[in-house]
Amino acid sequence: MTTLNAPEVSVLRGQDALPDFTTAEYKDAYSRINAIVIEGEQEAHDNYISLGTLIPDQAEELERLARMEMKHMKGFTSCGRNLGVEANMPFAEDFFGPLHGNFQNALRNGKVVTCLLIQALLIEAFAISAYHIYIPVADPFARKITEGVVKDEYTHLNYGQKWLRANFEASRDELFQANRANLPLIRFMLEEVAADAAILHMEKEDLIEDFLIAYQEALGEIGFSSRDIARMVSVALTV
Ligand code: PL3
Ligand code: FE2
Ligand code: FE2
């Protein structure tokens, strides 16, 4: 009798899960996904440098985080090169456009809490979920690189968490507001990338699940109650 956890079933699933990295369809999807990741890492670098201007006594630490993002950007650039894929950068710039605009707006207005929520919570949780889901279906070269990167992204998420926990009472209202304005954008971004991600054998439901775990855990660490967290996450359901 075959049971769900019989070894031959999991082996079969594992084989099924790996895409053919050489097809035109895979490369076409990868040209956009790879660009998104390269652009995301580049913008993350710039955002941590910008955050250093808002929190000058942390500028050195933020520069250290920014340098890690630069390394990630180079790593993912080599993943595209390794597969013979040219990243579609104009697509990726448009993809990040609205979130980028909100970050720049908050930066101009000195809104450090909003900037941290966008970069260190939302974007990092998005990256963590994407990289987690990508690792088991990546080509061996990209898998190794992505495994190294995902560890760093937890450092970045923790940075934001720690700062916001230390300033929780003063940040609370702005966090609610920034969540309402930006979580729906992450949802749209997930929808926009879903078809290409599926070609890489990454399922949208898995991405959403992993994202929500990372984001909700972060909100809990910062000091929000379960009810607050449910209210915050529900803005993504009602748009
Ligand atoms: C911050 O450190 C990094 C920001 C990057 C954001 C990436 C979002 C990725 C969404 C697309 C999912 C594909 C993952 C594949 C990785 C090559
Ligand atoms: Fe990164
Ligand atoms: Fe990061």
mmCIF file of C-alpha atoms and ligand atoms in Angstrom:
data_model
loop_
_atom_site.group_PDB
_atom_site.id
_atom_site.type_symbol
_atom_site.label_atom_id
_atom_site.label_comp_id
_atom_site.label_asym_id
_atom_site.label_seq_id
_atom_site.Cartn_x
_atom_site.Cartn_y
_atom_site.Cartn_z
ATOM 1 C CA MET A 1 0.000 0.000 0.000
ATOM 2 C CA THR A 2 1.258 3.474 -0.829
ATOM 3 C CA THR A 3 1.073 5.943 2.003
ATOM 4 C CA LEU A 4 1.606 9.662 1.768
ATOM 5 C CA ASN A 5 4.961 9.614 3.460
ATOM 6 C CA ALA A 6 6.312 6.519 1.704
ATOM 7 C CA PRO A 7 9.868 7.259 0.509
ATOM 8 C CA GLU A 8 9.154 6.508 -3.166
ATOM 9 C CA VAL A 9 6.431 9.176 -3.162
ATOM 10 C CA SER A 10 8.714 11.918 -1.889
ATOM 11 C CA VAL A 11 11.467 10.926 -4.330
ATOM 12 C CA LEU A 12 8.982 11.148 -7.177
ATOM 13 C CA ARG A 13 7.768 14.525 -5.988
ATOM 14 C CA GLY A 14 11.337 15.765 -5.784
ATOM 15 C CA GLN A 15 11.964 14.761 -9.392
ATOM 16 C CA ASP A 16 8.728 16.317 -10.520
ATOM 17 C CA ALA A 17 9.565 19.551 -8.779
ATOM 18 C CA LEU A 18 12.724 20.402 -10.744
ATOM 19 C CA PRO A 19 12.114 22.435 -13.897
ATOM 20 C CA ASP A 20 14.135 22.200 -17.116
ATOM 21 C CA PHE A 21 16.462 25.221 -16.803
ATOM 22 C CA THR A 22 17.337 25.210 -20.522
ATOM 23 C CA THR A 23 13.929 25.813 -22.137
ATOM 24 C CA ALA A 24 13.012 29.122 -23.781
ATOM 25 C CA GLU A 25 9.981 29.337 -21.471
ATOM 26 C CA TYR A 26 12.121 28.995 -18.322
ATOM 27 C CA LYS A 27 14.648 31.551 -19.554
ATOM 28 C CA ASP A 28 11.926 34.027 -20.494
ATOM 29 C CA ALA A 29 10.358 33.834 -17.019
ATOM 30 C CA TYR A 30 13.818 33.975 -15.418
ATOM 31 C CA SER A 31 14.662 37.172 -17.326
ATOM 32 C CA ARG A 32 11.943 38.944 -15.318
ATOM 33 C CA ILE A 33 12.316 37.167 -11.970
ATOM 34 C CA ASN A 34 16.088 37.554 -12.012
ATOM 35 C CA ALA A 35 15.689 41.258 -12.820
ATOM 36 C CA ILE A 36 13.227 41.707 -9.950
ATOM 37 C CA VAL A 37 15.683 40.186 -7.531
ATOM 38 C CA ILE A 38 18.642 42.215 -8.854
ATOM 39 C CA GLU A 39 16.605 45.439 -8.713
ATOM 40 C CA GLY A 40 15.273 44.532 -5.246
ATOM 41 C CA GLU A 41 18.774 43.987 -3.886
ATOM 42 C CA GLN A 42 20.022 47.219 -5.478
ATOM 43 C CA GLU A 43 17.110 49.206 -4.028
ATOM 44 C CA ALA A 44 17.602 47.527 -0.647
ATOM 45 C CA HIS A 45 21.218 48.737 -0.714
ATOM 46 C CA ASP A 46 20.123 52.285 -1.511
ATOM 47 C CA ASN A 47 17.359 52.171 1.117
ATOM 48 C CA TYR A 48 19.740 51.168 3.940
ATOM 49 C CA ILE A 49 22.121 53.957 2.949
ATOM 50 C CA SER A 50 19.152 56.377 3.000
ATOM 51 C CA LEU A 51 18.037 55.052 6.395
ATOM 52 C CA GLY A 52 21.510 55.948 7.671
ATOM 53 C CA THR A 53 20.716 59.601 6.999
ATOM 54 C CA LEU A 54 17.535 59.325 9.131
ATOM 55 C CA ILE A 55 19.270 57.440 11.982
ATOM 56 C CA PRO A 56 22.771 58.956 11.920
ATOM 57 C CA ASP A 57 23.981 57.133 15.037
ATOM 58 C CA GLN A 58 23.252 53.848 13.212
ATOM 59 C CA ALA A 59 24.766 54.877 9.888
ATOM 60 C CA GLU A 60 27.719 52.535 10.230
ATOM 61 C CA GLU A 61 25.572 49.472 10.993
ATOM 62 C CA LEU A 62 23.208 50.395 8.158
ATOM 63 C CA GLU A 63 26.150 50.705 5.795
ATOM 64 C CA ARG A 64 27.151 47.176 6.781
ATOM 65 C CA LEU A 65 23.651 45.926 5.868
ATOM 66 C CA ALA A 66 23.812 47.871 2.592
ATOM 67 C CA ARG A 67 27.096 46.198 1.684
ATOM 68 C CA MET A 68 25.462 42.782 2.165
ATOM 69 C CA GLU A 69 22.735 43.812 -0.306
ATOM 70 C CA MET A 70 25.391 44.754 -2.869
ATOM 71 C CA LYS A 71 26.888 41.290 -2.488
ATOM 72 C CA HIS A 72 23.431 39.729 -2.982
ATOM 73 C CA MET A 73 22.915 41.823 -6.102
ATOM 74 C CA LYS A 74 26.183 40.553 -7.573
ATOM 75 C CA GLY A 75 25.357 36.959 -6.628
ATOM 76 C CA PHE A 76 21.986 37.044 -8.394
ATOM 77 C CA THR A 77 23.540 38.745 -11.418
ATOM 78 C CA SER A 78 25.856 35.754 -11.741
ATOM 79 C CA CYS A 79 22.840 33.380 -11.502
ATOM 80 C CA GLY A 80 21.343 34.948 -14.631
ATOM 81 C CA ARG A 81 24.693 34.891 -16.419
ATOM 82 C CA ASN A 82 25.154 31.232 -15.509
ATOM 83 C CA LEU A 83 21.854 30.339 -17.232
ATOM 84 C CA GLY A 84 22.570 32.559 -20.236
ATOM 85 C CA VAL A 85 19.680 34.881 -19.382
ATOM 86 C CA GLU A 86 19.604 38.650 -19.783
ATOM 87 C CA ALA A 87 17.729 40.317 -16.919
ATOM 88 C CA ASN A 88 14.833 42.544 -18.014
ATOM 89 C CA MET A 89 15.699 45.552 -15.842
ATOM 90 C CA PRO A 90 13.062 48.009 -17.152
ATOM 91 C CA PHE A 91 10.385 45.469 -16.151
ATOM 92 C CA ALA A 92 11.851 45.245 -12.652
ATOM 93 C CA GLU A 93 12.028 49.017 -12.214
ATOM 94 C CA ASP A 94 8.315 49.250 -13.026
ATOM 95 C CA PHE A 95 7.609 46.329 -10.695
ATOM 96 C CA PHE A 96 9.143 48.171 -7.734
ATOM 97 C CA GLY A 97 7.895 51.609 -8.848
ATOM 98 C CA PRO A 98 4.982 52.131 -6.416
ATOM 99 C CA LEU A 99 6.830 50.784 -3.364
ATOM 100 C CA HIS A 100 9.934 52.749 -4.348
ATOM 101 C CA GLY A 101 7.795 55.890 -4.617
ATOM 102 C CA ASN A 102 6.330 55.373 -1.140
ATOM 103 C CA PHE A 103 9.791 54.835 0.364
ATOM 104 C CA GLN A 104 11.153 57.991 -1.277
ATOM 105 C CA ASN A 105 8.164 59.972 -0.111
ATOM 106 C CA ALA A 106 8.596 58.772 3.483
ATOM 107 C CA LEU A 107 12.328 59.501 3.274
ATOM 108 C CA ARG A 108 11.710 63.085 2.126
ATOM 109 C CA ASN A 109 9.376 63.548 5.097
ATOM 110 C CA GLY A 110 11.804 62.040 7.600
ATOM 111 C CA LYS A 111 9.386 59.166 8.386
ATOM 112 C CA VAL A 112 11.870 56.613 9.664
ATOM 113 C CA VAL A 113 9.153 54.206 10.904
ATOM 114 C CA THR A 114 7.538 54.002 7.464
ATOM 115 C CA CYS A 115 10.916 53.549 5.778
ATOM 116 C CA LEU A 116 11.760 50.707 8.164
ATOM 117 C CA LEU A 117 8.402 49.019 7.680
ATOM 118 C CA ILE A 118 8.776 49.137 3.884
ATOM 119 C CA GLN A 119 12.400 47.976 3.669
ATOM 120 C CA ALA A 120 13.236 45.979 6.769
ATOM 121 C CA LEU A 121 9.848 44.296 7.282
ATOM 122 C CA LEU A 122 7.875 44.081 4.018
ATOM 123 C CA ILE A 123 10.657 43.808 1.457
ATOM 124 C CA GLU A 124 12.787 41.524 3.635
ATOM 125 C CA ALA A 125 9.846 39.227 4.444
ATOM 126 C CA PHE A 126 9.001 39.140 0.734
ATOM 127 C CA ALA A 127 12.604 38.273 -0.126
ATOM 128 C CA ILE A 128 12.793 35.598 2.595
ATOM 129 C CA SER A 129 9.635 33.891 1.347
ATOM 130 C CA ALA A 130 10.729 34.073 -2.295
ATOM 131 C CA TYR A 131 14.185 32.677 -1.547
ATOM 132 C CA HIS A 132 12.837 29.891 0.682
ATOM 133 C CA ILE A 133 10.439 28.724 -2.013
ATOM 134 C CA TYR A 134 13.051 29.108 -4.762
ATOM 135 C CA ILE A 135 15.871 27.110 -3.107
ATOM 136 C CA PRO A 136 14.406 23.587 -3.614
ATOM 137 C CA VAL A 137 13.617 24.250 -7.308
ATOM 138 C CA ALA A 138 16.716 26.281 -8.226
ATOM 139 C CA ASP A 139 19.583 25.144 -10.440
ATOM 140 C CA PRO A 140 22.544 24.007 -8.304
ATOM 141 C CA PHE A 141 24.560 27.191 -8.893
ATOM 142 C CA ALA A 142 21.696 29.525 -7.915
ATOM 143 C CA ARG A 143 20.710 27.310 -4.992
ATOM 144 C CA LYS A 144 24.073 27.746 -3.334
ATOM 145 C CA ILE A 145 24.014 31.493 -3.773
ATOM 146 C CA THR A 146 20.431 31.835 -2.552
ATOM 147 C CA GLU A 147 21.112 29.747 0.560
ATOM 148 C CA GLY A 148 23.855 32.192 1.544
ATOM 149 C CA VAL A 149 21.644 35.202 0.861
ATOM 150 C CA VAL A 150 18.601 34.087 2.848
ATOM 151 C CA LYS A 151 20.600 33.979 6.079
ATOM 152 C CA ASP A 152 21.557 37.634 5.631
ATOM 153 C CA GLU A 153 17.949 38.627 5.002
ATOM 154 C CA TYR A 154 17.041 37.433 8.506
ATOM 155 C CA THR A 155 19.720 39.783 9.858
ATOM 156 C CA HIS A 156 17.994 42.624 8.015
ATOM 157 C CA LEU A 157 14.515 41.673 9.208
ATOM 158 C CA ASN A 158 15.864 41.457 12.766
ATOM 159 C CA TYR A 159 17.419 44.883 12.484
ATOM 160 C CA GLY A 160 14.059 46.463 11.681
ATOM 161 C CA GLN A 161 12.302 44.424 14.350
ATOM 162 C CA LYS A 162 14.741 45.470 17.049
ATOM 163 C CA TRP A 163 14.579 49.173 16.263
ATOM 164 C CA LEU A 164 10.780 49.171 16.084
ATOM 165 C CA ARG A 165 10.435 47.158 19.303
ATOM 166 C CA ALA A 166 12.663 49.642 21.114
ATOM 167 C CA ASN A 167 10.487 52.507 19.820
ATOM 168 C CA PHE A 168 7.167 50.653 19.822
ATOM 169 C CA GLU A 169 4.820 53.088 21.566
ATOM 170 C CA ALA A 170 6.009 56.061 19.526
ATOM 171 C CA SER A 171 5.880 54.048 16.260
ATOM 172 C CA ARG A 172 2.548 52.241 16.669
ATOM 173 C CA ASP A 173 0.227 54.632 14.828
ATOM 174 C CA GLU A 174 2.632 55.214 11.969
ATOM 175 C CA LEU A 175 3.136 51.442 11.642
ATOM 176 C CA PHE A 176 -0.624 50.895 11.250
ATOM 177 C CA GLN A 177 -0.732 53.620 8.629
ATOM 178 C CA ALA A 178 2.342 52.431 6.738
ATOM 179 C CA ASN A 179 1.063 48.854 6.771
ATOM 180 C CA ARG A 180 -2.276 49.964 5.316
ATOM 181 C CA ALA A 181 -0.570 51.903 2.538
ATOM 182 C CA ASN A 182 2.067 49.311 1.636
ATOM 183 C CA LEU A 183 0.914 45.765 2.387
ATOM 184 C CA PRO A 184 -1.584 45.905 -0.519
ATOM 185 C CA LEU A 185 1.339 46.775 -2.829
ATOM 186 C CA ILE A 186 3.134 43.591 -1.769
ATOM 187 C CA ARG A 187 -0.002 41.647 -2.556
ATOM 188 C CA PHE A 188 -0.162 43.184 -6.060
ATOM 189 C CA MET A 189 3.516 42.403 -6.565
ATOM 190 C CA LEU A 190 2.910 38.782 -5.598
ATOM 191 C CA GLU A 191 0.027 38.570 -8.065
ATOM 192 C CA GLU A 192 2.174 40.125 -10.764
ATOM 193 C CA VAL A 193 5.027 37.665 -10.330
ATOM 194 C CA ALA A 194 2.873 34.541 -9.829
ATOM 195 C CA ALA A 195 2.730 33.322 -13.445
ATOM 196 C CA ASP A 196 6.505 33.604 -13.942
ATOM 197 C CA ALA A 197 7.164 32.081 -10.528
ATOM 198 C CA ALA A 198 4.973 29.080 -11.474
ATOM 199 C CA ILE A 199 7.223 28.449 -14.491
ATOM 200 C CA LEU A 200 10.113 28.244 -12.014
ATOM 201 C CA HIS A 201 7.922 25.726 -10.068
ATOM 202 C CA MET A 202 7.249 28.167 -7.248
ATOM 203 C CA GLU A 203 3.622 28.157 -6.123
ATOM 204 C CA LYS A 204 1.829 31.382 -5.290
ATOM 205 C CA GLU A 205 0.150 29.845 -2.220
ATOM 206 C CA ASP A 206 3.539 28.796 -0.835
ATOM 207 C CA LEU A 207 4.924 32.307 -1.392
ATOM 208 C CA ILE A 208 1.958 33.882 0.392
ATOM 209 C CA GLU A 209 2.141 31.424 3.283
ATOM 210 C CA ASP A 210 5.853 31.945 3.823
ATOM 211 C CA PHE A 211 5.554 35.712 3.502
ATOM 212 C CA LEU A 212 2.734 35.877 6.046
ATOM 213 C CA ILE A 213 4.656 33.754 8.530
ATOM 214 C CA ALA A 214 7.745 35.987 8.358
ATOM 215 C CA TYR A 215 5.755 39.241 8.427
ATOM 216 C CA GLN A 216 3.382 38.245 11.232
ATOM 217 C CA GLU A 217 6.235 36.907 13.340
ATOM 218 C CA ALA A 218 8.045 40.204 12.910
ATOM 219 C CA LEU A 219 4.955 42.192 13.956
ATOM 220 C CA GLY A 220 4.613 39.987 17.034
ATOM 221 C CA GLU A 221 8.269 40.520 17.971
ATOM 222 C CA ILE A 222 7.817 44.267 17.679
ATOM 223 C CA GLY A 223 5.007 44.146 20.252
ATOM 224 C CA PHE A 224 1.679 43.928 18.416
ATOM 225 C CA SER A 225 -1.066 41.706 19.848
ATOM 226 C CA SER A 226 -2.645 38.867 17.841
ATOM 227 C CA ARG A 227 -5.697 41.029 17.283
ATOM 228 C CA ASP A 228 -3.589 43.956 16.000
ATOM 229 C CA ILE A 229 -1.743 41.592 13.669
ATOM 230 C CA ALA A 230 -4.978 40.121 12.314
ATOM 231 C CA ARG A 231 -6.277 43.639 11.659
ATOM 232 C CA MET A 232 -3.074 44.648 9.920
ATOM 233 C CA VAL A 233 -2.903 41.581 7.687
ATOM 234 C CA SER A 234 -6.589 41.828 6.780
ATOM 235 C CA VAL A 235 -5.946 45.002 4.760
ATOM 236 C CA ALA A 236 -4.404 42.695 2.152
ATOM 237 C CA LEU A 237 -7.660 40.715 1.941
ATOM 238 C CA THR A 238 -9.986 43.634 1.458
ATOM 239 C CA VAL A 239 -8.346 45.464 -1.459
HETATM 240 C C1 PL3 B 1 16.256 42.562 0.093
HETATM 241 O O1 PL3 B 1 17.377 42.099 0.708
HETATM 242 C C2 PL3 B 1 16.017 41.894 -1.197
HETATM 243 C C3 PL3 B 1 14.800 42.321 -1.940
HETATM 244 C C4 PL3 B 1 14.464 41.423 -3.066
HETATM 245 C C5 PL3 B 1 13.008 41.196 -3.273
HETATM 246 C C6 PL3 B 1 12.769 39.986 -4.046
HETATM 247 C C7 PL3 B 1 11.352 39.628 -4.343
HETATM 248 C C8 PL3 B 1 11.331 38.424 -5.216
HETATM 249 C C9 PL3 B 1 10.025 38.026 -5.770
HETATM 250 C C10 PL3 B 1 10.163 37.021 -6.880
HETATM 251 C C11 PL3 B 1 10.307 35.587 -6.498
HETATM 252 C C12 PL3 B 1 11.397 34.825 -7.181
HETATM 253 C C13 PL3 B 1 12.560 34.337 -6.382
HETATM 254 C C14 PL3 B 1 13.631 33.755 -7.208
HETATM 255 C C15 PL3 B 1 15.016 34.107 -6.794
HETATM 256 C C16 PL3 B 1 16.007 34.138 -7.926
HETATM 257 FE FE FE2 B 2 19.368 41.089 0.141
HETATM 258 FE FE FE2 B 3 18.037 42.335 2.816
#
